[in-house]
CSV table of C-alpha atoms and ligand atoms in Angstrom, one decimal:
chain,number,residue,atom,x,y,z
A,1,UNK,CA,-14.3,-6.5,-3.7
A,2,UNK,CA,-11.0,-3.9,-2.4
A,3,UNK,CA,-7.4,-3.8,-2.8
A,4,UNK,CA,-5.0,-5.9,-1.2
A,5,UNK,CA,-3.5,-3.9,0.4
A,6,UNK,CA,-6.7,-1.5,1.5
A,7,UNK,CA,-6.7,-0.4,5.2
A,8,UNK,CA,-8.7,2.0,7.2
A,9,UNK,CA,-7.7,4.0,9.8
A,10,UNK,CA,-9.5,4.9,13.7
A,11,UNK,CA,-10.7,8.0,11.9
A,12,UNK,CA,-12.1,6.1,8.7
A,13,UNK,CA,-9.9,7.5,6.2
A,14,UNK,CA,-8.5,4.5,3.6
A,15,UNK,CA,-5.6,4.0,2.6
A,16,UNK,CA,-4.5,2.0,-0.6
A,17,UNK,CA,-0.7,0.8,-1.5
A,18,UNK,CA,0.6,3.1,1.8
A,19,UNK,CA,-0.8,5.9,0.4
A,20,UNK,CA,-4.1,8.0,1.9
A,21,UNK,CA,-6.6,8.9,-0.3
A,22,UNK,CA,-7.2,12.5,0.4
A,23,UNK,CA,-3.3,12.8,-0.2
A,24,UNK,CA,-3.7,11.3,-3.9
A,25,UNK,CA,-6.7,13.5,-4.5
A,26,UNK,CA,-5.1,16.5,-3.1
A,27,UNK,CA,-2.1,15.3,-5.4
A,28,UNK,CA,-3.5,14.0,-8.7
A,29,UNK,CA,-7.3,15.7,-8.3
A,30,UNK,CA,-10.9,13.8,-8.9
A,31,UNK,CA,-11.7,11.7,-10.7
A,32,UNK,CA,-8.6,9.4,-10.3
A,33,UNK,CA,-8.5,5.8,-11.3
A,34,UNK,CA,-5.9,4.3,-8.6
A,35,UNK,CA,-4.6,0.9,-8.8
A,36,UNK,CA,-2.5,-1.3,-6.1
A,37,UNK,CA,0.2,-2.5,-7.8
A,38,UNK,CA,0.9,-5.4,-5.3
A,39,UNK,CA,-3.1,-6.9,-6.2
A,40,UNK,CA,-2.3,-6.5,-10.0
A,41,UNK,CA,1.0,-8.5,-9.6
A,42,UNK,CA,-0.1,-10.9,-7.2
A,43,UNK,CA,-3.5,-11.9,-10.0
A,44,UNK,CA,-1.0,-12.3,-12.2
A,45,UNK,CA,1.2,-14.7,-10.8
A,46,UNK,CA,-1.7,-16.4,-8.9
A,47,UNK,CA,-2.9,-17.2,-13.2
A,48,UNK,CA,0.8,-18.3,-14.1
A,49,UNK,CA,1.5,-20.5,-11.3
A,50,UNK,CA,-1.9,-22.0,-12.1
A,51,UNK,CA,-1.0,-22.7,-15.5
A,52,UNK,CA,2.4,-23.8,-14.8
A,53,UNK,CA,1.4,-26.7,-12.0
A,54,UNK,CA,0.4,-29.6,-14.2
A,55,UNK,CA,2.8,-32.1,-17.0
A,56,UNK,CA,0.0,-30.1,-19.4
A,57,UNK,CA,1.6,-27.0,-20.7
A,58,UNK,CA,-0.2,-23.7,-20.5
A,59,UNK,CA,-0.2,-20.0,-21.0
A,60,UNK,CA,-2.0,-17.0,-19.6
A,61,UNK,CA,-2.9,-14.3,-22.3
A,62,UNK,CA,-4.2,-11.8,-20.3
A,63,UNK,CA,-7.4,-9.7,-21.7
A,64,UNK,CA,-5.9,-6.4,-23.0
A,65,UNK,CA,-9.7,-5.0,-23.5
A,66,UNK,CA,-10.1,-5.0,-19.3
A,67,UNK,CA,-7.2,-2.6,-18.9
A,68,UNK,CA,-4.4,-2.1,-20.6
A,69,UNK,CA,-1.2,0.8,-21.0
A,70,UNK,CA,2.4,0.3,-22.1
A,71,UNK,CA,3.4,0.1,-17.9
A,72,UNK,CA,1.0,-3.0,-18.1
A,73,UNK,CA,2.3,-4.1,-20.9
A,74,UNK,CA,6.0,-4.2,-19.6
A,75,UNK,CA,4.6,-6.0,-16.2
A,76,UNK,CA,2.8,-8.4,-18.4
A,77,UNK,CA,6.3,-9.1,-20.4
A,78,UNK,CA,8.2,-9.0,-17.0
A,79,UNK,CA,6.3,-11.9,-15.3
A,80,UNK,CA,6.1,-14.3,-18.6
A,81,UNK,CA,2.6,-13.6,-19.5
A,82,UNK,CA,1.1,-13.7,-23.0
A,83,UNK,CA,-1.7,-11.6,-24.0
A,84,UNK,CA,-5.1,-11.3,-25.8
A,85,UNK,CA,-5.5,-8.3,-28.1
A,86,UNK,CA,-8.9,-7.1,-30.5
A,87,UNK,CA,-7.6,-4.5,-32.2
A,88,UNK,CA,-4.2,-3.2,-33.9
A,89,UNK,CA,-4.5,-0.2,-31.2
A,90,UNK,CA,-3.7,-2.8,-28.7
A,91,UNK,CA,-1.0,-4.6,-30.3
A,92,UNK,CA,0.4,-1.3,-30.8
A,93,UNK,CA,0.7,-0.6,-27.3
A,94,UNK,CA,1.6,-4.7,-26.9
A,95,UNK,CA,4.8,-4.5,-29.2
A,96,UNK,CA,5.9,-0.6,-27.5
A,97,UNK,CA,5.8,-2.5,-24.1
A,98,UNK,CA,7.9,-5.0,-25.7
A,99,UNK,CA,5.7,-8.2,-25.6
A,100,UNK,CA,7.2,-10.9,-27.4
A,101,UNK,CA,4.5,-11.0,-30.3
A,102,UNK,CA,4.5,-14.7,-30.3
A,103,UNK,CA,2.8,-14.8,-27.0
A,104,UNK,CA,0.1,-12.5,-28.4
A,105,UNK,CA,-3.4,-13.8,-29.4
A,106,UNK,CA,-5.0,-11.9,-31.8
A,107,UNK,CA,-8.7,-12.0,-31.4
A,108,UNK,CA,-11.7,-10.1,-32.4
A,109,UNK,CA,-14.7,-10.3,-34.9
A,110,UNK,CA,-13.5,-7.9,-36.9
A,111,UNK,CA,-9.8,-7.0,-37.9
A,112,UNK,CA,-9.3,-5.0,-41.3
A,113,UNK,CA,-6.7,-5.5,-43.3
A,114,UNK,CA,-4.3,-2.9,-42.2
A,115,UNK,CA,-4.6,-4.7,-38.4
A,116,UNK,CA,-3.8,-8.5,-40.4
A,117,UNK,CA,-0.8,-7.1,-42.7
A,118,UNK,CA,0.6,-5.6,-39.4
A,119,UNK,CA,0.1,-8.2,-37.2
A,120,UNK,CA,1.5,-10.7,-39.8
A,121,UNK,CA,4.4,-8.6,-40.3
A,122,UNK,CA,5.2,-8.3,-36.5
A,123,UNK,CA,4.7,-12.5,-36.2
A,124,UNK,CA,1.6,-12.5,-34.0
A,125,UNK,CA,1.7,-15.9,-32.7
A,126,UNK,CA,-2.2,-17.1,-33.0
A,127,UNK,CA,-5.1,-15.7,-34.8
A,128,UNK,CA,-8.4,-16.3,-33.3
A,129,UNK,CA,-10.6,-16.1,-36.7
A,130,UNK,CA,-14.6,-15.7,-35.9
A,131,UNK,CA,-15.6,-15.8,-39.7
A,132,UNK,CA,-15.2,-18.0,-42.9
A,133,UNK,CA,-14.3,-14.1,-44.2
A,134,UNK,CA,-11.9,-13.5,-42.0
A,135,UNK,CA,-10.0,-16.9,-43.0
A,136,UNK,CA,-9.7,-15.7,-47.0
A,137,UNK,CA,-8.7,-12.6,-46.0
A,138,UNK,CA,-6.1,-14.0,-43.5
A,139,UNK,CA,-5.4,-16.7,-45.8
A,140,UNK,CA,-4.8,-14.6,-48.5
A,141,UNK,CA,-2.7,-11.8,-46.9
A,142,UNK,CA,-0.2,-14.5,-45.1
A,143,UNK,CA,-0.3,-15.8,-48.5
A,144,UNK,CA,0.9,-12.6,-50.2
A,145,UNK,CA,3.6,-12.8,-47.5
A,146,UNK,CA,4.5,-16.8,-48.1
A,147,UNK,CA,3.7,-17.1,-44.6
A,148,UNK,CA,1.4,-19.9,-42.8
A,149,UNK,CA,-0.8,-18.5,-40.2
A,150,UNK,CA,-1.0,-20.4,-37.2
A,151,UNK,CA,-5.4,-20.4,-36.6
A,152,UNK,CA,-7.4,-20.7,-33.5
A,153,UNK,CA,-11.3,-21.2,-34.4
A,154,UNK,CA,-13.3,-19.2,-32.2
A,155,UNK,CA,-16.7,-21.2,-31.5
A,156,UNK,CA,-19.9,-21.0,-29.7
A,157,UNK,CA,-20.6,-24.1,-28.0
A,158,UNK,CA,-23.9,-23.2,-26.6
A,159,UNK,CA,-23.3,-22.9,-22.8
A,160,UNK,CA,-25.1,-20.4,-21.3
A,161,UNK,CA,-23.0,-18.6,-18.7
A,162,UNK,CA,-25.2,-17.1,-16.3
A,163,UNK,CA,-24.5,-13.6,-16.6
A,164,UNK,CA,-25.7,-10.3,-18.0
A,165,UNK,CA,-27.1,-11.0,-21.4
A,166,UNK,CA,-24.3,-8.2,-22.5
A,167,UNK,CA,-21.6,-10.3,-21.7
A,168,UNK,CA,-22.8,-13.7,-22.6
A,169,UNK,CA,-21.1,-14.6,-25.4
A,170,UNK,CA,-21.2,-18.7,-25.8
A,171,UNK,CA,-24.6,-18.7,-26.7
A,172,UNK,CA,-25.3,-20.0,-30.8
A,173,UNK,CA,-27.2,-16.9,-31.2
A,174,UNK,CA,-24.0,-14.7,-30.8
A,175,UNK,CA,-22.5,-12.4,-33.3
A,176,UNK,CA,-19.0,-14.3,-32.1
A,177,UNK,CA,-17.7,-17.3,-33.5
A,178,UNK,CA,-18.5,-20.5,-35.4
A,179,UNK,CA,-21.8,-22.2,-33.8
A,180,UNK,CA,-21.1,-25.8,-33.3
A,181,UNK,CA,-24.3,-26.4,-34.8
A,182,UNK,CA,-26.0,-27.2,-38.0
A,183,UNK,CA,-22.2,-28.0,-39.3
A,184,UNK,CA,-21.2,-24.4,-39.1
A,185,UNK,CA,-18.2,-25.0,-37.1
A,186,UNK,CA,-17.6,-27.5,-39.2
A,187,UNK,CA,-17.4,-25.9,-42.5
A,188,UNK,CA,-14.3,-23.5,-40.7
A,189,UNK,CA,-12.5,-26.5,-40.1
A,190,UNK,CA,-12.6,-28.0,-43.3
A,191,UNK,CA,-11.9,-24.3,-44.1
A,192,UNK,CA,-8.7,-24.3,-42.6
A,193,UNK,CA,-7.4,-27.5,-43.2
A,194,UNK,CA,-7.9,-27.1,-47.1
A,195,UNK,CA,-6.0,-23.7,-46.9
A,196,UNK,CA,-2.9,-23.0,-48.5
A,197,UNK,CA,-1.7,-20.6,-46.1
A,198,UNK,CA,-2.9,-21.2,-42.8
A,199,UNK,CA,-2.3,-23.8,-39.9
A,200,UNK,CA,-5.2,-25.1,-37.9
A,201,UNK,CA,-3.8,-24.8,-34.3
A,202,UNK,CA,-6.9,-25.3,-31.9
A,203,UNK,CA,-10.2,-24.0,-30.8
A,204,UNK,CA,-10.9,-21.0,-28.5
A,205,UNK,CA,-14.3,-20.5,-26.8
A,206,UNK,CA,-15.3,-17.7,-24.6
A,207,UNK,CA,-18.3,-17.9,-22.9
A,208,UNK,CA,-19.3,-14.8,-20.9
A,209,UNK,CA,-17.5,-12.7,-18.4
A,210,UNK,CA,-18.0,-12.4,-14.2
A,211,UNK,CA,-18.3,-16.1,-14.4
A,212,UNK,CA,-19.7,-17.1,-11.0
A,213,UNK,CA,-19.8,-21.2,-11.2
A,214,UNK,CA,-17.0,-23.8,-12.0
A,215,UNK,CA,-19.3,-25.8,-14.1
A,216,UNK,CA,-19.0,-22.9,-17.0
A,217,UNK,CA,-16.2,-23.5,-18.0
A,218,UNK,CA,-15.8,-27.8,-17.1
A,219,UNK,CA,-18.7,-27.5,-19.7
A,220,UNK,CA,-16.7,-25.4,-21.9
A,221,UNK,CA,-13.6,-27.2,-22.3
A,222,UNK,CA,-15.1,-30.2,-22.3
A,223,UNK,CA,-17.0,-29.4,-25.4
A,224,UNK,CA,-13.6,-28.2,-27.1
A,225,UNK,CA,-12.1,-31.4,-26.3
A,226,UNK,CA,-15.2,-33.6,-27.6
A,227,UNK,CA,-14.7,-31.8,-30.5
A,228,UNK,CA,-11.1,-32.1,-31.0
A,229,UNK,CA,-11.8,-35.9,-30.3
A,230,UNK,CA,-14.2,-35.8,-33.3
A,231,UNK,CA,-11.9,-34.8,-36.0
A,232,UNK,CA,-8.9,-36.7,-34.9
A,233,UNK,CA,-11.2,-39.8,-35.2
A,234,UNK,CA,-12.4,-38.4,-38.5
A,235,UNK,CA,-8.8,-36.9,-40.1
A,236,UNK,CA,-6.0,-37.5,-37.3
A,237,UNK,CA,-5.9,-34.0,-36.5
A,238,UNK,CA,-5.4,-33.1,-33.0
A,239,UNK,CA,-5.4,-29.8,-31.7
A,240,UNK,CA,-1.7,-27.9,-29.9
A,241,UNK,CA,-3.5,-25.1,-28.3
A,242,UNK,CA,-6.7,-25.1,-26.6
A,243,UNK,CA,-8.3,-21.8,-25.5
A,244,UNK,CA,-10.9,-21.6,-22.9
A,245,UNK,CA,-10.8,-17.8,-22.8
A,246,UNK,CA,-11.2,-15.6,-19.6
A,247,UNK,CA,-14.6,-14.9,-17.7
A,248,UNK,CA,-13.5,-15.5,-14.3
A,249,UNK,CA,-15.7,-14.0,-11.5
A,250,UNK,CA,-14.9,-11.1,-9.3
A,251,UNK,CA,-16.5,-10.0,-5.9
A,252,UNK,CA,-18.3,-6.6,-6.7
A,253,UNK,CA,-20.5,-7.2,-3.8
A,254,UNK,CA,-20.1,-8.6,-0.5
A,255,UNK,CA,-21.6,-11.3,-1.1
A,256,UNK,CA,-20.6,-12.4,-4.0
A,257,UNK,CA,-18.8,-15.9,-4.0
A,258,UNK,CA,-16.4,-16.1,-7.3
A,259,UNK,CA,-14.8,-19.9,-7.5
A,260,UNK,CA,-11.1,-20.3,-7.5
A,261,UNK,CA,-9.5,-19.6,-10.7
A,262,UNK,CA,-6.3,-22.3,-9.7
A,263,UNK,CA,-8.8,-25.0,-9.2
A,264,UNK,CA,-10.8,-24.6,-12.5
A,265,UNK,CA,-7.0,-24.4,-14.3
A,266,UNK,CA,-6.0,-27.4,-12.9
A,267,UNK,CA,-9.2,-29.8,-13.3
A,268,UNK,CA,-9.5,-28.6,-16.9
A,269,UNK,CA,-5.5,-29.1,-17.4
A,270,UNK,CA,-6.3,-33.1,-16.0
A,271,UNK,CA,-9.5,-33.0,-18.5
A,272,UNK,CA,-7.2,-32.0,-20.8
A,273,UNK,CA,-4.8,-34.7,-20.7
A,274,UNK,CA,-7.8,-37.3,-19.8
A,275,UNK,CA,-8.9,-36.8,-23.4
A,276,UNK,CA,-5.7,-36.7,-25.6
A,277,UNK,CA,-5.5,-39.6,-27.8
A,278,UNK,CA,-2.4,-41.6,-26.7
A,279,UNK,CA,-0.6,-41.2,-29.7
A,280,UNK,CA,-1.1,-37.1,-29.4
A,281,UNK,CA,0.2,-34.6,-26.4
A,282,UNK,CA,-2.4,-32.5,-24.7
A,283,UNK,CA,-3.0,-29.1,-26.1
A,284,UNK,CA,-1.3,-26.6,-24.3
A,285,UNK,CA,-4.5,-24.8,-22.2
A,286,UNK,CA,-4.5,-21.2,-22.9
A,287,UNK,CA,-6.5,-19.0,-20.2
A,288,UNK,CA,-7.9,-15.5,-21.1
A,289,UNK,CA,-8.3,-13.7,-17.3
A,290,UNK,CA,-8.7,-9.7,-17.3
A,291,UNK,CA,-11.4,-8.9,-15.0
A,292,UNK,CA,-10.0,-11.1,-12.3
A,293,UNK,CA,-6.5,-9.8,-13.0
A,294,UNK,CA,-7.3,-5.8,-12.5
A,295,UNK,CA,-10.7,-5.5,-11.3
A,296,UNK,CA,-10.5,-5.3,-7.4
A,297,UNK,CA,-6.5,-3.7,-7.9
A,298,UNK,CA,-8.9,-0.6,-8.8
A,299,UNK,CA,-10.7,2.0,-7.3
A,300,UNK,CA,-11.8,5.5,-8.1
A,301,UNK,CA,-11.9,8.2,-6.1
A,302,UNK,CA,-14.4,11.5,-6.7
A,303,UNK,CA,-15.2,14.6,-4.9
A,304,UNK,CA,-18.7,15.0,-4.0
A,305,UNK,CA,-20.0,18.2,-5.7
A,306,UNK,CA,-23.8,18.6,-5.1
A,307,UNK,CA,-26.9,16.6,-3.2
A,308,UNK,CA,-30.3,16.9,-3.3
A,309,UNK,CA,-33.3,15.3,-2.6
A,310,UNK,CA,-36.7,15.0,-4.8
A,311,UNK,CA,-40.3,15.5,-3.4
A,312,UNK,CA,-40.7,12.0,-3.0
A,313,UNK,CA,-37.4,12.2,-0.4
A,314,UNK,CA,-35.1,10.3,-2.8
A,315,UNK,CA,-31.9,11.8,-1.9
A,316,UNK,CA,-28.8,12.2,-4.8
A,317,UNK,CA,-25.1,12.4,-4.4
A,318,UNK,CA,-23.4,14.0,-7.4
A,319,UNK,CA,-20.2,13.5,-7.8
A,320,UNK,CA,-16.8,14.6,-10.7
A,321,UNK,CA,-17.1,12.0,-12.8
A,322,UNK,CA,-19.4,9.2,-13.9
A,323,UNK,CA,-20.7,7.7,-17.1
A,324,UNK,CA,-17.0,9.0,-19.3
A,325,UNK,CA,-15.1,7.2,-16.4
A,326,UNK,CA,-17.3,4.2,-15.9
A,327,UNK,CA,-19.9,3.4,-18.2
A,328,UNK,CA,-20.6,0.0,-17.0
A,329,UNK,CA,-23.9,0.9,-14.6
A,330,UNK,CA,-25.2,2.3,-17.6
A,331,UNK,CA,-24.4,-0.3,-20.3
A,332,UNK,CA,-25.3,-3.4,-18.3
A,333,UNK,CA,-26.6,-2.1,-14.4
A,334,UNK,CA,-23.1,-3.3,-12.9
A,335,UNK,CA,-23.1,-2.9,-9.5
A,336,UNK,CA,-20.3,-1.2,-7.3
A,337,UNK,CA,-19.6,-0.4,-3.7
A,338,UNK,CA,-18.4,2.5,-2.4
A,339,UNK,CA,-17.4,4.6,0.7
A,340,UNK,CA,-16.8,8.2,1.8
A,341,UNK,CA,-12.8,8.4,2.9
A,342,UNK,CA,-13.5,9.5,6.4
A,343,UNK,CA,-16.8,8.1,7.2
A,344,UNK,CA,-16.0,4.5,7.0
A,345,UNK,CA,-16.8,3.8,10.4
A,346,UNK,CA,-20.3,5.7,10.4
A,347,UNK,CA,-23.1,3.4,11.1
A,348,UNK,CA,-25.8,6.1,10.6
A,349,UNK,CA,-26.2,5.3,6.8
A,350,UNK,CA,-28.7,7.0,4.6
A,351,UNK,CA,-30.0,5.4,0.9
A,352,UNK,CA,-28.9,7.6,-1.9
A,353,UNK,CA,-28.3,7.2,-5.3
A,354,UNK,CA,-24.6,7.9,-6.1
A,355,UNK,CA,-24.7,9.8,-9.7
A,356,UNK,CA,-22.2,11.5,-12.3
A,357,UNK,CA,-21.9,14.6,-13.7
A,358,UNK,CA,-22.8,14.2,-17.6
A,359,UNK,CA,-26.3,14.8,-19.5
A,360,UNK,CA,-27.7,11.4,-19.4
A,361,UNK,CA,-30.5,10.3,-16.6
A,362,UNK,CA,-28.9,7.2,-16.8
A,363,UNK,CA,-25.2,8.3,-15.4
A,364,UNK,CA,-25.8,6.9,-12.3
A,365,UNK,CA,-23.2,5.0,-10.5
A,366,UNK,CA,-24.9,3.5,-8.1
A,367,UNK,CA,-28.4,3.7,-7.9
A,368,UNK,CA,-28.9,2.4,-4.0
A,369,UNK,CA,-26.1,3.2,-2.4
A,370,UNK,CA,-25.9,3.1,1.6
A,371,UNK,CA,-23.7,6.3,2.6
A,372,UNK,CA,-23.2,7.9,5.5
A,373,UNK,CA,-24.7,11.7,5.3
A,374,UNK,CA,-22.1,13.2,2.7
A,375,UNK,CA,-20.7,16.6,2.2
A,376,UNK,CA,-19.7,18.9,-0.6
A,377,UNK,CA,-16.0,17.9,-0.9
A,378,UNK,CA,-16.0,14.6,0.4
A,379,UNK,CA,-14.6,11.8,-1.6
A,380,UNK,CA,-16.0,8.9,-2.7
A,381,UNK,CA,-14.3,5.7,-3.3
A,382,UNK,CA,-15.8,3.4,-5.6
A,383,UNK,CA,-14.5,-0.3,-5.3
A,384,UNK,CA,-14.1,-2.8,-7.7
A,385,UNK,CA,-13.4,-0.1,-10.9
A,386,UNK,CA,-10.2,-1.6,-12.7
A,387,UNK,CA,-11.6,-3.3,-15.1
A,388,UNK,CA,-13.6,-2.3,-18.2
A,389,UNK,CA,-13.1,1.4,-16.3
A,390,UNK,CA,-10.4,3.2,-18.1
A,391,UNK,CA,-10.8,0.9,-20.5
A,392,UNK,CA,-14.2,1.8,-21.7
A,393,UNK,CA,-13.5,5.5,-20.5
A,394,UNK,CA,-14.7,8.3,-23.1
A,395,UNK,CA,-14.6,11.8,-23.7
A,396,UNK,CA,-18.5,12.6,-23.4
A,397,UNK,CA,-19.3,15.9,-22.7
A,398,UNK,CA,-15.8,16.7,-23.6
A,399,UNK,CA,-15.2,16.2,-20.2
A,400,UNK,CA,-11.1,14.8,-20.4
A,401,UNK,CA,-10.4,11.3,-18.6
A,402,UNK,CA,-9.0,11.2,-15.5
A,403,UNK,CA,-5.4,10.1,-14.6
A,404,UNK,CA,-4.1,6.4,-13.9
A,405,UNK,CA,-2.0,6.2,-10.7
A,406,UNK,CA,-0.1,3.1,-9.2
A,407,UNK,CA,0.1,2.8,-5.7
A,408,UNK,CA,3.1,0.9,-4.3
A,409,UNK,CA,4.6,1.1,-0.9
A,410,UNK,CA,3.3,4.5,-0.2
A,411,UNK,CA,5.0,6.0,-3.6
A,412,UNK,CA,2.1,6.9,-6.4
A,413,UNK,CA,3.2,6.2,-10.1
A,414,UNK,CA,1.5,7.7,-12.8
A,415,UNK,CA,0.7,5.3,-15.4
A,416,UNK,CA,-1.7,7.7,-17.6
A,417,UNK,CA,-1.5,11.1,-16.8
A,418,UNK,CA,-4.8,13.2,-16.8
A,419,UNK,CA,-6.2,14.3,-20.3
A,420,UNK,CA,-6.7,18.4,-20.4
A,421,UNK,CA,-9.1,20.4,-22.2
A,422,UNK,CA,-6.2,21.1,-24.6
A,423,UNK,CA,-6.3,17.6,-25.3
A,424,UNK,CA,-9.5,17.8,-26.5
A,425,UNK,CA,-9.0,19.7,-29.1
A,426,UNK,CA,-5.8,18.6,-30.3
A,427,UNK,CA,-7.5,16.2,-33.0
A,428,UNK,CA,-10.1,18.8,-34.1
A,429,UNK,CA,-9.8,20.4,-37.3
A,430,UNK,CA,-6.0,19.6,-38.6
B,1,PLP,C1,-12.3,-13.9,-25.7
B,1,PLP,C2,-12.1,-13.1,-24.8
B,1,PLP,N1,-11.1,-13.2,-24.3
B,1,PLP,C3,-10.9,-13.2,-23.0
B,1,PLP,C4,-11.9,-12.1,-22.1
B,1,PLP,C5,-11.9,-10.9,-20.8
B,1,PLP,O1,-13.1,-11.6,-20.0
B,1,PLP,P1,-12.9,-11.6,-18.0
B,1,PLP,O2,-12.2,-9.6,-18.4
B,1,PLP,O3,-14.2,-11.3,-18.0
B,1,PLP,O4,-11.7,-12.0,-17.9
B,1,PLP,C6,-13.2,-12.0,-23.5
B,1,PLP,C7,-14.1,-10.6,-22.5
B,1,PLP,O5,-14.9,-10.1,-23.5
B,1,PLP,C8,-12.7,-12.2,-24.2
B,1,PLP,O6,-14.0,-11.8,-25.1
């Protein structure tokens, strides 16, 4: 829930990465995204060493959508990981960071002609294809370049991961992938096997996010393996990669108890070995963690600007950020925990709604927070905001987006500078 270097002193003041919240807020202003470098590196290396424990080869393709910037890309590259991108913008950032294109999986249910052309020209490693239309577009673009594109078909295995509907993707009715039902995925496999400029490299299924159980991951891997075996039996084709996506859950609340991703990865690698025909090599396992790498590394610091109590006695604490920097509570009722810096040890807590500054009643960061009495000027720290917060941030109400600062052993480094009012008008009326 909190970054690894989180500490609270006797006065209830919070330190992360050896830096006091108060000093960070004073130096960089609020709202402020803060990432703990140690947590980031430890999560990335945990995944990297998990896939390297077995004789079955593996690759970690960090899901850029969770949080991505050029410095993050450099960190990924320096640790030898791969990357999952879903847009030309993510690919552009990855290449600017020096990530080896061969270690990039290009995902997304829509890829524009420009993105396909650019990805082929830059030598993207794998194309995760989501529709028959995309297969045709990729085949044609690869043919024009006298290339053969390595295709990983995105499948929906009909597995229901018990998570919020908006982040559930493995069911047959999903907008993503080819359903493994009614012959839909079979037609896609046939199309790739018969295409002139495509090579069927393997299958992928990402069944959802914030999954707090082990079974759906194993069921997903088994579904992909069973399906691969059926193609081996029919055509002698066997995958070179199997990609089980991301989705590893994290602790947003004290009683969240996510399974250990390393144990899941090792069990899946054994399954890959078990299901591989004697004449073939086990496919390379690809995992695409996003949230589980960055969520708990990040916190957001806000400043309390207003308080009020409604006639029914409902207390509100309003801060200087909100849905512009964290849309997740409004989008899918995501839950967060918060503390007030300097009051962490207070045992007199009151139920309040922690709300933002945006012109929407739904701009509520934590509907039922239990916080010590807040004063104007207090710094509120919301935990677990490293994933899909900065990545989904907007300039709604023309509020500039916060800076991203990474802290390490008492030293802050700005990864993204704070947007300014001037930035907001820079693209207007060119
Ligand atoms: C294809 C794919 N891979 C990986 C991820 C990352 O998921 P998470 O952040 O839950 O690990 C996502 C998230 O939407 C995804 O769609």
